[in-house]
mmCIF file with all atom_site columns, C-alpha atoms in Angstrom:
data_model
loop_
_atom_site.group_PDB
_atom_site.id
_atom_site.type_symbol
_atom_site.label_atom_id
_atom_site.label_alt_id
_atom_site.label_comp_id
_atom_site.label_asym_id
_atom_site.label_entity_id
_atom_site.label_seq_id
_atom_site.pdbx_PDB_ins_code
_atom_site.Cartn_x
_atom_site.Cartn_y
_atom_site.Cartn_z
_atom_site.occupancy
_atom_site.B_iso_or_equiv
_atom_site.pdbx_formal_charge
_atom_site.auth_seq_id
_atom_site.auth_comp_id
_atom_site.auth_asym_id
_atom_site.auth_atom_id
_atom_site.pdbx_PDB_model_num
ATOM 1   C CA . MET A 1 1   ? 86.919  106.171 108.639 1.00 0.00 ? 220 MET A CA 1
ATOM 2   C CA . LEU A 1 2   ? 88.488  105.079 111.913 1.00 0.00 ? 221 LEU A CA 1
ATOM 3   C CA . LYS A 1 3   ? 90.666  102.040 111.156 1.00 0.00 ? 222 LYS A CA 1
ATOM 4   C CA . LEU A 1 4   ? 90.533  99.448  113.925 1.00 0.00 ? 223 LEU A CA 1
ATOM 5   C CA . VAL A 1 5   ? 92.863  96.484  113.475 1.00 0.00 ? 224 VAL A CA 1
ATOM 6   C CA . VAL A 1 6   ? 92.052  93.496  115.667 1.00 0.00 ? 225 VAL A CA 1
ATOM 7   C CA . LEU A 1 7   ? 94.692  90.895  116.480 1.00 0.00 ? 226 LEU A CA 1
ATOM 8   C CA . SER A 1 8   ? 92.781  87.838  117.697 1.00 0.00 ? 227 SER A CA 1
ATOM 9   C CA . GLY A 1 9   ? 94.170  84.698  119.275 1.00 0.00 ? 228 GLY A CA 1
ATOM 10  C CA . ALA A 1 10  ? 93.115  81.363  120.699 1.00 0.00 ? 229 ALA A CA 1
ATOM 11  C CA . GLY A 1 11  ? 91.265  82.930  123.639 1.00 0.00 ? 230 GLY A CA 1
ATOM 12  C CA . VAL A 1 12  ? 88.614  84.183  121.216 1.00 0.00 ? 231 VAL A CA 1
ATOM 13  C CA . SER A 1 13  ? 87.774  80.718  119.922 1.00 0.00 ? 232 SER A CA 1
ATOM 14  C CA . ALA A 1 14  ? 88.126  79.054  123.332 1.00 0.00 ? 233 ALA A CA 1
ATOM 15  C CA . GLU A 1 15  ? 84.667  80.335  124.255 1.00 0.00 ? 234 GLU A CA 1
ATOM 16  C CA . SER A 1 16  ? 83.340  78.348  121.290 1.00 0.00 ? 235 SER A CA 1
ATOM 17  C CA . GLY A 1 17  ? 84.793  75.174  122.771 1.00 0.00 ? 236 GLY A CA 1
ATOM 18  C CA . LEU A 1 18  ? 88.016  75.059  120.766 1.00 0.00 ? 237 LEU A CA 1
ATOM 19  C CA . ASN A 1 19  ? 91.029  74.273  122.906 1.00 0.00 ? 238 ASN A CA 1
ATOM 20  C CA . THR A 1 20  ? 93.714  76.896  123.228 1.00 0.00 ? 239 THR A CA 1
ATOM 21  C CA . PHE A 1 21  ? 97.060  76.321  121.605 1.00 0.00 ? 240 PHE A CA 1
ATOM 22  C CA . ARG A 1 22  ? 98.987  75.267  124.705 1.00 0.00 ? 241 ARG A CA 1
ATOM 23  C CA . ASP A 1 23  ? 97.568  74.443  128.097 1.00 0.00 ? 242 ASP A CA 1
ATOM 24  C CA . SER A 1 24  ? 99.304  74.318  131.475 1.00 0.00 ? 243 SER A CA 1
ATOM 25  C CA . ASN A 1 25  ? 100.992 70.959  130.906 1.00 0.00 ? 244 ASN A CA 1
ATOM 26  C CA . GLY A 1 26  ? 102.561 71.938  127.593 1.00 0.00 ? 245 GLY A CA 1
ATOM 27  C CA . LEU A 1 27  ? 100.320 69.658  125.530 1.00 0.00 ? 246 LEU A CA 1
ATOM 28  C CA . TRP A 1 28  ? 97.830  70.411  122.768 1.00 0.00 ? 247 TRP A CA 1
ATOM 29  C CA . GLU A 1 29  ? 94.848  68.060  122.598 1.00 0.00 ? 248 GLU A CA 1
ATOM 30  C CA . ASN A 1 30  ? 97.088  65.601  124.557 1.00 0.00 ? 249 ASN A CA 1
ATOM 31  C CA . TYR A 1 31  ? 99.783  65.717  121.880 1.00 0.00 ? 250 TYR A CA 1
ATOM 32  C CA . ARG A 1 32  ? 103.269 67.158  122.063 1.00 0.00 ? 251 ARG A CA 1
ATOM 33  C CA . ILE A 1 33  ? 103.372 70.163  119.766 1.00 0.00 ? 252 ILE A CA 1
ATOM 34  C CA . GLU A 1 34  ? 106.669 68.958  118.317 1.00 0.00 ? 253 GLU A CA 1
ATOM 35  C CA . ASP A 1 35  ? 104.948 65.734  117.213 1.00 0.00 ? 254 ASP A CA 1
ATOM 36  C CA . VAL A 1 36  ? 102.073 67.314  115.287 1.00 0.00 ? 255 VAL A CA 1
ATOM 37  C CA . ALA A 1 37  ? 102.825 70.930  114.404 1.00 0.00 ? 256 ALA A CA 1
ATOM 38  C CA . THR A 1 38  ? 106.166 71.007  112.593 1.00 0.00 ? 257 THR A CA 1
ATOM 39  C CA . PRO A 1 39  ? 107.239 70.088  109.053 1.00 0.00 ? 258 PRO A CA 1
ATOM 40  C CA . GLU A 1 40  ? 109.687 67.631  110.605 1.00 0.00 ? 259 GLU A CA 1
ATOM 41  C CA . ALA A 1 41  ? 106.803 65.857  112.327 1.00 0.00 ? 260 ALA A CA 1
ATOM 42  C CA . PHE A 1 42  ? 104.948 65.578  109.028 1.00 0.00 ? 261 PHE A CA 1
ATOM 43  C CA . LEU A 1 43  ? 107.967 64.003  107.349 1.00 0.00 ? 262 LEU A CA 1
ATOM 44  C CA . LEU A 1 44  ? 108.466 61.593  110.240 1.00 0.00 ? 263 LEU A CA 1
ATOM 45  C CA . ASN A 1 45  ? 104.843 60.575  110.806 1.00 0.00 ? 264 ASN A CA 1
ATOM 46  C CA . PRO A 1 46  ? 102.444 62.092  108.278 1.00 0.00 ? 265 PRO A CA 1
ATOM 47  C CA . GLU A 1 47  ? 99.602  59.801  109.316 1.00 0.00 ? 266 GLU A CA 1
ATOM 48  C CA . LEU A 1 48  ? 99.727  61.075  112.913 1.00 0.00 ? 267 LEU A CA 1
ATOM 49  C CA . VAL A 1 49  ? 99.859  64.715  111.814 1.00 0.00 ? 268 VAL A CA 1
ATOM 50  C CA . LEU A 1 50  ? 96.965  64.284  109.390 1.00 0.00 ? 269 LEU A CA 1
ATOM 51  C CA . SER A 1 51  ? 94.945  62.485  112.044 1.00 0.00 ? 270 SER A CA 1
ATOM 52  C CA . PHE A 1 52  ? 95.525  65.304  114.508 1.00 0.00 ? 271 PHE A CA 1
ATOM 53  C CA . TYR A 1 53  ? 94.393  67.997  112.079 1.00 0.00 ? 272 TYR A CA 1
ATOM 54  C CA . ASN A 1 54  ? 91.473  65.886  110.880 1.00 0.00 ? 273 ASN A CA 1
ATOM 55  C CA . MET A 1 55  ? 90.285  65.847  114.484 1.00 0.00 ? 274 MET A CA 1
ATOM 56  C CA . ARG A 1 56  ? 90.730  69.601  114.793 1.00 0.00 ? 275 ARG A CA 1
ATOM 57  C CA . ARG A 1 57  ? 88.888  70.184  111.516 1.00 0.00 ? 276 ARG A CA 1
ATOM 58  C CA . GLN A 1 58  ? 85.865  68.266  112.748 1.00 0.00 ? 277 GLN A CA 1
ATOM 59  C CA . GLN A 1 59  ? 85.918  70.259  116.002 1.00 0.00 ? 278 GLN A CA 1
ATOM 60  C CA . VAL A 1 60  ? 85.876  73.515  114.038 1.00 0.00 ? 279 VAL A CA 1
ATOM 61  C CA . LEU A 1 61  ? 83.000  72.367  111.855 1.00 0.00 ? 280 LEU A CA 1
ATOM 62  C CA . LYS A 1 62  ? 80.922  71.631  114.973 1.00 0.00 ? 281 LYS A CA 1
ATOM 63  C CA . ALA A 1 63  ? 81.801  74.897  116.761 1.00 0.00 ? 282 ALA A CA 1
ATOM 64  C CA . GLU A 1 64  ? 79.715  78.064  116.579 1.00 0.00 ? 283 GLU A CA 1
ATOM 65  C CA . PRO A 1 65  ? 80.780  81.735  116.710 1.00 0.00 ? 284 PRO A CA 1
ATOM 66  C CA . ASN A 1 66  ? 80.560  83.288  120.175 1.00 0.00 ? 285 ASN A CA 1
ATOM 67  C CA . ASP A 1 67  ? 79.893  86.828  121.413 1.00 0.00 ? 286 ASP A CA 1
ATOM 68  C CA . ALA A 1 68  ? 83.470  87.923  120.694 1.00 0.00 ? 287 ALA A CA 1
ATOM 69  C CA . HIS A 1 69  ? 83.204  86.961  117.031 1.00 0.00 ? 288 HIS A CA 1
ATOM 70  C CA . LYS A 1 70  ? 79.707  88.409  116.699 1.00 0.00 ? 289 LYS A CA 1
ATOM 71  C CA . SER A 1 71  ? 80.581  91.720  118.364 1.00 0.00 ? 290 SER A CA 1
ATOM 72  C CA . LEU A 1 72  ? 83.258  92.505  115.805 1.00 0.00 ? 291 LEU A CA 1
ATOM 73  C CA . GLU A 1 73  ? 80.694  92.233  113.028 1.00 0.00 ? 292 GLU A CA 1
ATOM 74  C CA . ILE A 1 74  ? 78.020  94.147  114.964 1.00 0.00 ? 293 ILE A CA 1
ATOM 75  C CA . TYR A 1 75  ? 80.352  97.088  115.597 1.00 0.00 ? 294 TYR A CA 1
ATOM 76  C CA . ASN A 1 76  ? 81.854  97.145  112.109 1.00 0.00 ? 295 ASN A CA 1
ATOM 77  C CA . ASN A 1 77  ? 80.668  100.289 110.286 1.00 0.00 ? 296 ASN A CA 1
ATOM 78  C CA . ALA A 1 78  ? 79.284  101.748 113.532 1.00 0.00 ? 297 ALA A CA 1
ATOM 79  C CA . LYS A 1 79  ? 79.484  105.518 114.019 1.00 0.00 ? 298 LYS A CA 1
ATOM 80  C CA . THR A 1 80  ? 81.894  106.807 116.638 1.00 0.00 ? 299 THR A CA 1
ATOM 81  C CA . LYS A 1 81  ? 81.483  109.880 118.827 1.00 0.00 ? 300 LYS A CA 1
ATOM 82  C CA . SER A 1 82  ? 83.245  112.034 116.213 1.00 0.00 ? 301 SER A CA 1
ATOM 83  C CA . GLY A 1 83  ? 80.939  110.791 113.460 1.00 0.00 ? 302 GLY A CA 1
ATOM 84  C CA . ARG A 1 84  ? 83.524  108.578 111.804 1.00 0.00 ? 303 ARG A CA 1
ATOM 85  C CA . THR A 1 85  ? 82.709  105.081 110.620 1.00 0.00 ? 304 THR A CA 1
ATOM 86  C CA . LEU A 1 86  ? 84.486  102.281 112.445 1.00 0.00 ? 305 LEU A CA 1
ATOM 87  C CA . GLY A 1 87  ? 86.200  100.007 109.929 1.00 0.00 ? 306 GLY A CA 1
ATOM 88  C CA . ILE A 1 88  ? 87.359  96.721  111.432 1.00 0.00 ? 307 ILE A CA 1
ATOM 89  C CA . GLN A 1 89  ? 90.142  94.615  109.939 1.00 0.00 ? 308 GLN A CA 1
ATOM 90  C CA . ILE A 1 90  ? 90.897  91.330  111.692 1.00 0.00 ? 309 ILE A CA 1
ATOM 91  C CA . ILE A 1 91  ? 94.286  89.653  111.783 1.00 0.00 ? 310 ILE A CA 1
ATOM 92  C CA . THR A 1 92  ? 93.777  86.289  113.427 1.00 0.00 ? 311 THR A CA 1
ATOM 93  C CA . GLN A 1 93  ? 96.221  83.688  114.657 1.00 0.00 ? 312 GLN A CA 1
ATOM 94  C CA . ASN A 1 94  ? 93.314  81.223  114.680 1.00 0.00 ? 313 ASN A CA 1
ATOM 95  C CA . VAL A 1 95  ? 92.905  78.710  111.889 1.00 0.00 ? 314 VAL A CA 1
ATOM 96  C CA . ASP A 1 96  ? 89.126  78.336  112.251 1.00 0.00 ? 315 ASP A CA 1
ATOM 97  C CA . ASP A 1 97  ? 86.497  80.192  110.232 1.00 0.00 ? 316 ASP A CA 1
ATOM 98  C CA . LEU A 1 98  ? 84.427  81.498  113.147 1.00 0.00 ? 317 LEU A CA 1
ATOM 99  C CA . HIS A 1 99  ? 85.127  85.168  112.375 1.00 0.00 ? 318 HIS A CA 1
ATOM 100 C CA . GLU A 1 100 ? 83.798  84.641  108.866 1.00 0.00 ? 319 GLU A CA 1
ATOM 101 C CA . ARG A 1 101 ? 80.779  82.679  110.047 1.00 0.00 ? 320 ARG A CA 1
ATOM 102 C CA . ALA A 1 102 ? 79.951  85.544  112.393 1.00 0.00 ? 321 ALA A CA 1
ATOM 103 C CA . GLY A 1 103 ? 79.825  87.828  109.347 1.00 0.00 ? 322 GLY A CA 1
ATOM 104 C CA . SER A 1 104 ? 83.259  89.458  109.308 1.00 0.00 ? 323 SER A CA 1
ATOM 105 C CA . GLY A 1 105 ? 84.511  89.953  105.771 1.00 0.00 ? 324 GLY A CA 1
ATOM 106 C CA . SER A 1 106 ? 87.992  91.401  106.338 1.00 0.00 ? 325 SER A CA 1
ATOM 107 C CA . VAL A 1 107 ? 89.949  88.587  107.959 1.00 0.00 ? 326 VAL A CA 1
ATOM 108 C CA . LEU A 1 108 ? 93.618  87.777  107.429 1.00 0.00 ? 327 LEU A CA 1
ATOM 109 C CA . HIS A 1 109 ? 94.584  84.299  108.647 1.00 0.00 ? 328 HIS A CA 1
ATOM 110 C CA . LEU A 1 110 ? 98.183  84.639  109.743 1.00 0.00 ? 329 LEU A CA 1
ATOM 111 C CA . HIS A 1 111 ? 98.681  80.967  110.589 1.00 0.00 ? 330 HIS A CA 1
ATOM 112 C CA . GLY A 1 112 ? 96.579  79.388  107.849 1.00 0.00 ? 331 GLY A CA 1
ATOM 113 C CA . GLU A 1 113 ? 93.115  77.870  107.642 1.00 0.00 ? 332 GLU A CA 1
ATOM 114 C CA . ILE A 1 114 ? 92.099  74.425  108.870 1.00 0.00 ? 333 ILE A CA 1
ATOM 115 C CA . LEU A 1 115 ? 89.268  74.206  106.304 1.00 0.00 ? 334 LEU A CA 1
ATOM 116 C CA . LYS A 1 116 ? 91.740  74.308  103.438 1.00 0.00 ? 335 LYS A CA 1
ATOM 117 C CA . ALA A 1 117 ? 94.356  71.882  102.141 1.00 0.00 ? 336 ALA A CA 1
ATOM 118 C CA . ARG A 1 118 ? 97.388  72.584  100.014 1.00 0.00 ? 337 ARG A CA 1
ATOM 119 C CA . SER A 1 119 ? 99.958  70.719  97.990  1.00 0.00 ? 338 SER A CA 1
ATOM 120 C CA . THR A 1 120 ? 103.188 69.762  99.737  1.00 0.00 ? 339 THR A CA 1
ATOM 121 C CA . THR A 1 121 ? 105.281 70.651  96.684  1.00 0.00 ? 340 THR A CA 1
ATOM 122 C CA . HIS A 1 122 ? 103.135 73.271  94.949  1.00 0.00 ? 341 HIS A CA 1
ATOM 123 C CA . PRO A 1 123 ? 102.113 75.627  97.800  1.00 0.00 ? 342 PRO A CA 1
ATOM 124 C CA . HIS A 1 124 ? 100.054 77.830  95.467  1.00 0.00 ? 343 HIS A CA 1
ATOM 125 C CA . LEU A 1 125 ? 97.637  74.933  94.954  1.00 0.00 ? 344 LEU A CA 1
ATOM 126 C CA . ILE A 1 126 ? 95.145  75.446  97.772  1.00 0.00 ? 345 ILE A CA 1
ATOM 127 C CA . TYR A 1 127 ? 91.745  73.798  98.060  1.00 0.00 ? 346 TYR A CA 1
ATOM 128 C CA . ASP A 1 128 ? 88.660  74.280  100.217 1.00 0.00 ? 347 ASP A CA 1
ATOM 129 C CA . TRP A 1 129 ? 88.571  71.156  102.342 1.00 0.00 ? 348 TRP A CA 1
ATOM 130 C CA . LYS A 1 130 ? 86.027  70.081  104.971 1.00 0.00 ? 349 LYS A CA 1
ATOM 131 C CA . ARG A 1 131 ? 86.609  66.323  105.070 1.00 0.00 ? 350 ARG A CA 1
ATOM 132 C CA . ASP A 1 132 ? 89.580  64.342  106.349 1.00 0.00 ? 351 ASP A CA 1
ATOM 133 C CA . ILE A 1 133 ? 92.895  64.534  104.530 1.00 0.00 ? 352 ILE A CA 1
ATOM 134 C CA . THR A 1 134 ? 94.355  61.066  103.903 1.00 0.00 ? 353 THR A CA 1
ATOM 135 C CA . LEU A 1 135 ? 97.668  59.795  102.583 1.00 0.00 ? 354 LEU A CA 1
ATOM 136 C CA . SER A 1 136 ? 95.943  59.072  99.284  1.00 0.00 ? 355 SER A CA 1
ATOM 137 C CA . ASP A 1 137 ? 94.797  62.671  98.719  1.00 0.00 ? 356 ASP A CA 1
ATOM 138 C CA . ARG A 1 138 ? 96.813  64.404  96.019  1.00 0.00 ? 357 ARG A CA 1
ATOM 139 C CA . CYS A 1 139 ? 96.844  67.806  94.341  1.00 0.00 ? 358 CYS A CA 1
ATOM 140 C CA . GLU A 1 140 ? 96.242  68.111  90.616  1.00 0.00 ? 359 GLU A CA 1
ATOM 141 C CA . GLN A 1 141 ? 100.005 67.753  90.082  1.00 0.00 ? 360 GLN A CA 1
ATOM 142 C CA . GLY A 1 142 ? 100.102 64.471  91.967  1.00 0.00 ? 361 GLY A CA 1
ATOM 143 C CA . SER A 1 143 ? 101.672 65.653  95.238  1.00 0.00 ? 362 SER A CA 1
ATOM 144 C CA . GLN A 1 144 ? 100.446 64.792  98.728  1.00 0.00 ? 363 GLN A CA 1
ATOM 145 C CA . LEU A 1 145 ? 98.029  67.238  100.339 1.00 0.00 ? 364 LEU A CA 1
ATOM 146 C CA . ARG A 1 146 ? 98.653  68.686  103.805 1.00 0.00 ? 365 ARG A CA 1
ATOM 147 C CA . PRO A 1 147 ? 96.706  71.042  106.077 1.00 0.00 ? 366 PRO A CA 1
ATOM 148 C CA . HIS A 1 148 ? 96.894  74.675  104.973 1.00 0.00 ? 367 HIS A CA 1
ATOM 149 C CA . ILE A 1 149 ? 98.531  75.566  108.279 1.00 0.00 ? 368 ILE A CA 1
ATOM 150 C CA . VAL A 1 150 ? 101.709 77.464  109.154 1.00 0.00 ? 369 VAL A CA 1
ATOM 151 C CA . TRP A 1 151 ? 103.653 75.076  111.358 1.00 0.00 ? 370 TRP A CA 1
ATOM 152 C CA . PHE A 1 152 ? 106.490 75.845  113.726 1.00 0.00 ? 371 PHE A CA 1
ATOM 153 C CA . ASN A 1 153 ? 109.785 76.298  111.850 1.00 0.00 ? 372 ASN A CA 1
ATOM 154 C CA . GLU A 1 154 ? 107.939 77.570  108.768 1.00 0.00 ? 373 GLU A CA 1
ATOM 155 C CA . GLU A 1 155 ? 107.806 81.124  107.462 1.00 0.00 ? 374 GLU A CA 1
ATOM 156 C CA . VAL A 1 156 ? 104.615 83.113  107.904 1.00 0.00 ? 375 VAL A CA 1
ATOM 157 C CA . PRO A 1 157 ? 103.734 84.075  104.301 1.00 0.00 ? 376 PRO A CA 1
ATOM 158 C CA . LEU A 1 158 ? 101.224 86.793  105.217 1.00 0.00 ? 377 LEU A CA 1
ATOM 159 C CA . MET A 1 159 ? 103.426 88.510  107.810 1.00 0.00 ? 378 MET A CA 1
ATOM 160 C CA . ASP A 1 160 ? 104.305 91.458  105.562 1.00 0.00 ? 379 ASP A CA 1
ATOM 161 C CA . GLU A 1 161 ? 100.633 92.002  104.749 1.00 0.00 ? 380 GLU A CA 1
ATOM 162 C CA . ALA A 1 162 ? 99.792  91.932  108.455 1.00 0.00 ? 381 ALA A CA 1
ATOM 163 C CA . ILE A 1 163 ? 102.543 94.453  109.238 1.00 0.00 ? 382 ILE A CA 1
ATOM 164 C CA . ALA A 1 164 ? 101.204 96.802  106.571 1.00 0.00 ? 383 ALA A CA 1
ATOM 165 C CA . LEU A 1 165 ? 97.717  96.635  108.094 1.00 0.00 ? 384 LEU A CA 1
ATOM 166 C CA . VAL A 1 166 ? 99.016  97.394  111.595 1.00 0.00 ? 385 VAL A CA 1
ATOM 167 C CA . GLN A 1 167 ? 101.054 100.327 110.303 1.00 0.00 ? 386 GLN A CA 1
ATOM 168 C CA . LYS A 1 168 ? 97.872  101.922 108.921 1.00 0.00 ? 387 LYS A CA 1
ATOM 169 C CA . ALA A 1 169 ? 95.777  101.312 112.048 1.00 0.00 ? 388 ALA A CA 1
ATOM 170 C CA . ASP A 1 170 ? 94.283  104.193 114.030 1.00 0.00 ? 389 ASP A CA 1
ATOM 171 C CA . ILE A 1 171 ? 93.590  101.817 116.930 1.00 0.00 ? 390 ILE A CA 1
ATOM 172 C CA . LEU A 1 172 ? 94.864  98.319  117.706 1.00 0.00 ? 391 LEU A CA 1
ATOM 173 C CA . LEU A 1 173 ? 92.732  95.827  119.631 1.00 0.00 ? 392 LEU A CA 1
ATOM 174 C CA . ILE A 1 174 ? 94.479  92.687  120.897 1.00 0.00 ? 393 ILE A CA 1
ATOM 175 C CA . VAL A 1 175 ? 92.216  89.966  122.230 1.00 0.00 ? 394 VAL A CA 1
ATOM 176 C CA . GLY A 1 176 ? 92.700  86.398  123.382 1.00 0.00 ? 395 GLY A CA 1
ATOM 177 C CA . THR A 1 177 ? 96.425  86.073  122.705 1.00 0.00 ? 396 THR A CA 1
ATOM 178 C CA . SER A 1 178 ? 99.327  85.616  125.100 1.00 0.00 ? 397 SER A CA 1
ATOM 179 C CA . LEU A 1 179 ? 101.642 87.671  122.865 1.00 0.00 ? 398 LEU A CA 1
ATOM 180 C CA . ALA A 1 180 ? 104.173 84.879  123.288 1.00 0.00 ? 399 ALA A CA 1
ATOM 181 C CA . VAL A 1 181 ? 104.233 83.345  119.795 1.00 0.00 ? 400 VAL A CA 1
ATOM 182 C CA . TYR A 1 182 ? 106.457 85.141  117.309 1.00 0.00 ? 401 TYR A CA 1
ATOM 183 C CA . PRO A 1 183 ? 106.476 86.656  114.799 1.00 0.00 ? 402 PRO A CA 1
ATOM 184 C CA . ALA A 1 184 ? 102.776 87.446  115.401 1.00 0.00 ? 403 ALA A CA 1
ATOM 185 C CA . ALA A 1 185 ? 103.484 88.812  118.882 1.00 0.00 ? 404 ALA A CA 1
ATOM 186 C CA . GLY A 1 186 ? 105.747 91.453  117.393 1.00 0.00 ? 405 GLY A CA 1
ATOM 187 C CA . LEU A 1 187 ? 102.977 93.034  115.315 1.00 0.00 ? 406 LEU A CA 1
ATOM 188 C CA . VAL A 1 188 ? 102.087 95.435  118.142 1.00 0.00 ? 407 VAL A CA 1
ATOM 189 C CA . HIS A 1 189 ? 105.423 97.188  117.691 1.00 0.00 ? 408 HIS A CA 1
ATOM 190 C CA . TYR A 1 190 ? 104.679 98.133  114.063 1.00 0.00 ? 409 TYR A CA 1
ATOM 191 C CA . ARG A 1 191 ? 101.807 100.451 114.955 1.00 0.00 ? 410 ARG A CA 1
ATOM 192 C CA . GLN A 1 192 ? 102.055 104.200 114.508 1.00 0.00 ? 411 GLN A CA 1
ATOM 193 C CA . GLU A 1 193 ? 103.446 106.239 117.379 1.00 0.00 ? 412 GLU A CA 1
ATOM 194 C CA . LEU A 1 194 ? 100.693 106.965 119.917 1.00 0.00 ? 413 LEU A CA 1
ATOM 195 C CA . CYS A 1 195 ? 98.294  104.536 118.247 1.00 0.00 ? 414 CYS A CA 1
ATOM 196 C CA . PRO A 1 196 ? 96.225  103.384 121.247 1.00 0.00 ? 415 PRO A CA 1
ATOM 197 C CA . VAL A 1 197 ? 96.239  99.693  122.107 1.00 0.00 ? 416 VAL A CA 1
ATOM 198 C CA . TYR A 1 198 ? 93.288  97.909  123.706 1.00 0.00 ? 417 TYR A CA 1
ATOM 199 C CA . LEU A 1 199 ? 94.238  94.621  125.344 1.00 0.00 ? 418 LEU A CA 1
ATOM 200 C CA . VAL A 1 200 ? 91.593  92.073  126.324 1.00 0.00 ? 419 VAL A CA 1
ATOM 201 C CA . ASP A 1 201 ? 93.005  89.121  128.248 1.00 0.00 ? 420 ASP A CA 1
ATOM 202 C CA . PRO A 1 202 ? 92.299  87.770  131.746 1.00 0.00 ? 421 PRO A CA 1
ATOM 203 C CA . ASN A 1 203 ? 95.954  86.947  132.389 1.00 0.00 ? 422 ASN A CA 1
ATOM 204 C CA . LEU A 1 204 ? 98.064  89.730  130.865 1.00 0.00 ? 423 LEU A CA 1
ATOM 205 C CA . SER A 1 205 ? 98.773  92.938  132.766 1.00 0.00 ? 424 SER A CA 1
ATOM 206 C CA . GLU A 1 206 ? 100.948 94.961  130.406 1.00 0.00 ? 425 GLU A CA 1
ATOM 207 C CA . VAL A 1 207 ? 102.706 95.116  127.066 1.00 0.00 ? 426 VAL A CA 1
ATOM 208 C CA . PRO A 1 208 ? 106.259 96.481  127.415 1.00 0.00 ? 427 PRO A CA 1
ATOM 209 C CA . GLY A 1 209 ? 106.859 99.626  125.410 1.00 0.00 ? 428 GLY A CA 1
ATOM 210 C CA . VAL A 1 210 ? 103.194 100.160 124.550 1.00 0.00 ? 429 VAL A CA 1
ATOM 211 C CA . HIS A 1 211 ? 101.455 103.443 125.398 1.00 0.00 ? 430 HIS A CA 1
ATOM 212 C CA . PRO A 1 212 ? 98.654  104.379 125.576 1.00 0.00 ? 431 PRO A CA 1
ATOM 213 C CA . LEU A 1 213 ? 97.296  101.027 126.733 1.00 0.00 ? 432 LEU A CA 1
ATOM 214 C CA . TYR A 1 214 ? 93.727  100.222 127.776 1.00 0.00 ? 433 TYR A CA 1
ATOM 215 C CA . LEU A 1 215 ? 93.594  96.924  129.652 1.00 0.00 ? 434 LEU A CA 1
ATOM 216 C CA . TYR A 1 216 ? 90.543  94.699  130.146 1.00 0.00 ? 435 TYR A CA 1
ATOM 217 C CA . LYS A 1 217 ? 91.391  91.678  132.299 1.00 0.00 ? 436 LYS A CA 1
ATOM 218 C CA . GLU A 1 218 ? 88.388  89.680  131.165 1.00 0.00 ? 437 GLU A CA 1
ATOM 219 C CA . GLU A 1 219 ? 87.513  86.797  128.899 1.00 0.00 ? 438 GLU A CA 1
ATOM 220 C CA . ALA A 1 220 ? 87.143  87.672  125.231 1.00 0.00 ? 439 ALA A CA 1
ATOM 221 C CA . GLY A 1 221 ? 83.344  87.722  125.017 1.00 0.00 ? 440 GLY A CA 1
ATOM 222 C CA . HIS A 1 222 ? 82.777  90.358  127.707 1.00 0.00 ? 441 HIS A CA 1
ATOM 223 C CA . GLY A 1 223 ? 86.015  92.283  127.386 1.00 0.00 ? 442 GLY A CA 1
ATOM 224 C CA . ILE A 1 224 ? 85.808  92.879  123.673 1.00 0.00 ? 443 ILE A CA 1
ATOM 225 C CA . ILE A 1 225 ? 82.344  94.420  123.974 1.00 0.00 ? 444 ILE A CA 1
ATOM 226 C CA . LYS A 1 226 ? 83.592  96.814  126.661 1.00 0.00 ? 445 LYS A CA 1
ATOM 227 C CA . ALA A 1 227 ? 86.595  97.756  124.543 1.00 0.00 ? 446 ALA A CA 1
ATOM 228 C CA . LEU A 1 228 ? 84.472  98.400  121.459 1.00 0.00 ? 447 LEU A CA 1
ATOM 229 C CA . GLN A 1 229 ? 82.010  100.501 123.431 1.00 0.00 ? 448 GLN A CA 1
ATOM 230 C CA . HIS A 1 230 ? 84.864  102.589 124.827 1.00 0.00 ? 449 HIS A CA 1
ATOM 231 C CA . ILE A 1 231 ? 86.238  103.142 121.318 1.00 0.00 ? 450 ILE A CA 1
ATOM 232 C CA . ILE A 1 232 ? 82.813  104.197 119.996 1.00 0.00 ? 451 ILE A CA 1
ATOM 233 C CA . GLU A 1 233 ? 82.266  106.601 122.891 1.00 0.00 ? 452 GLU A CA 1
ATOM 234 C CA . ASN A 1 234 ? 85.699  108.210 122.881 1.00 0.00 ? 453 ASN A CA 1
ATOM 235 C CA . TYR A 1 235 ? 86.761  108.502 119.242 1.00 0.00 ? 454 TYR A CA 1
#
């Protein structure tokens, strides 16, 4: 099997109508990130934070997978030029479920999942959650529920698991991410020596210290198909 690890970011879901994490004016859905995406913000104004993520949750529920999501499932288990089976593992910075709805079964959500809620004091208590979270919603132990999201200033619980996946990759495909948010952006440097990197992004031109690098300066939907075709035809 040829192990392809895909690191996907906001640019993948943008083509499904979901706003990217930070636009040109430094705001996210017209909110300051510091006001809605930190544990401090939740302590200061939990109603505002819950309202913001309730809005995002409804946006995700209305969105549909696009060609980038669908292509990863279509090419999974495809035969490459050498006769090996392409096995695709996705590590996503996105909190939506569009990869799963497109059919992908191996998805690690590095920054959490918007369609889940968890206890504020018992983090192992996690619930599937598609409706709004309110200040009256409690876990079975009586603690307030919050979005199952990794906020700024919080540890990334699945980082070690993501590193282990990258270390075992034969090929790394990075799509729709600015490689500016750490620690996720540092995953590329855990790959094996000479593990080829495919980068799909209309704005990025290089990744320092990465070679070999195949660059596709295109939006996710078109660029990811070209990258996958190149992998199938050359490995």
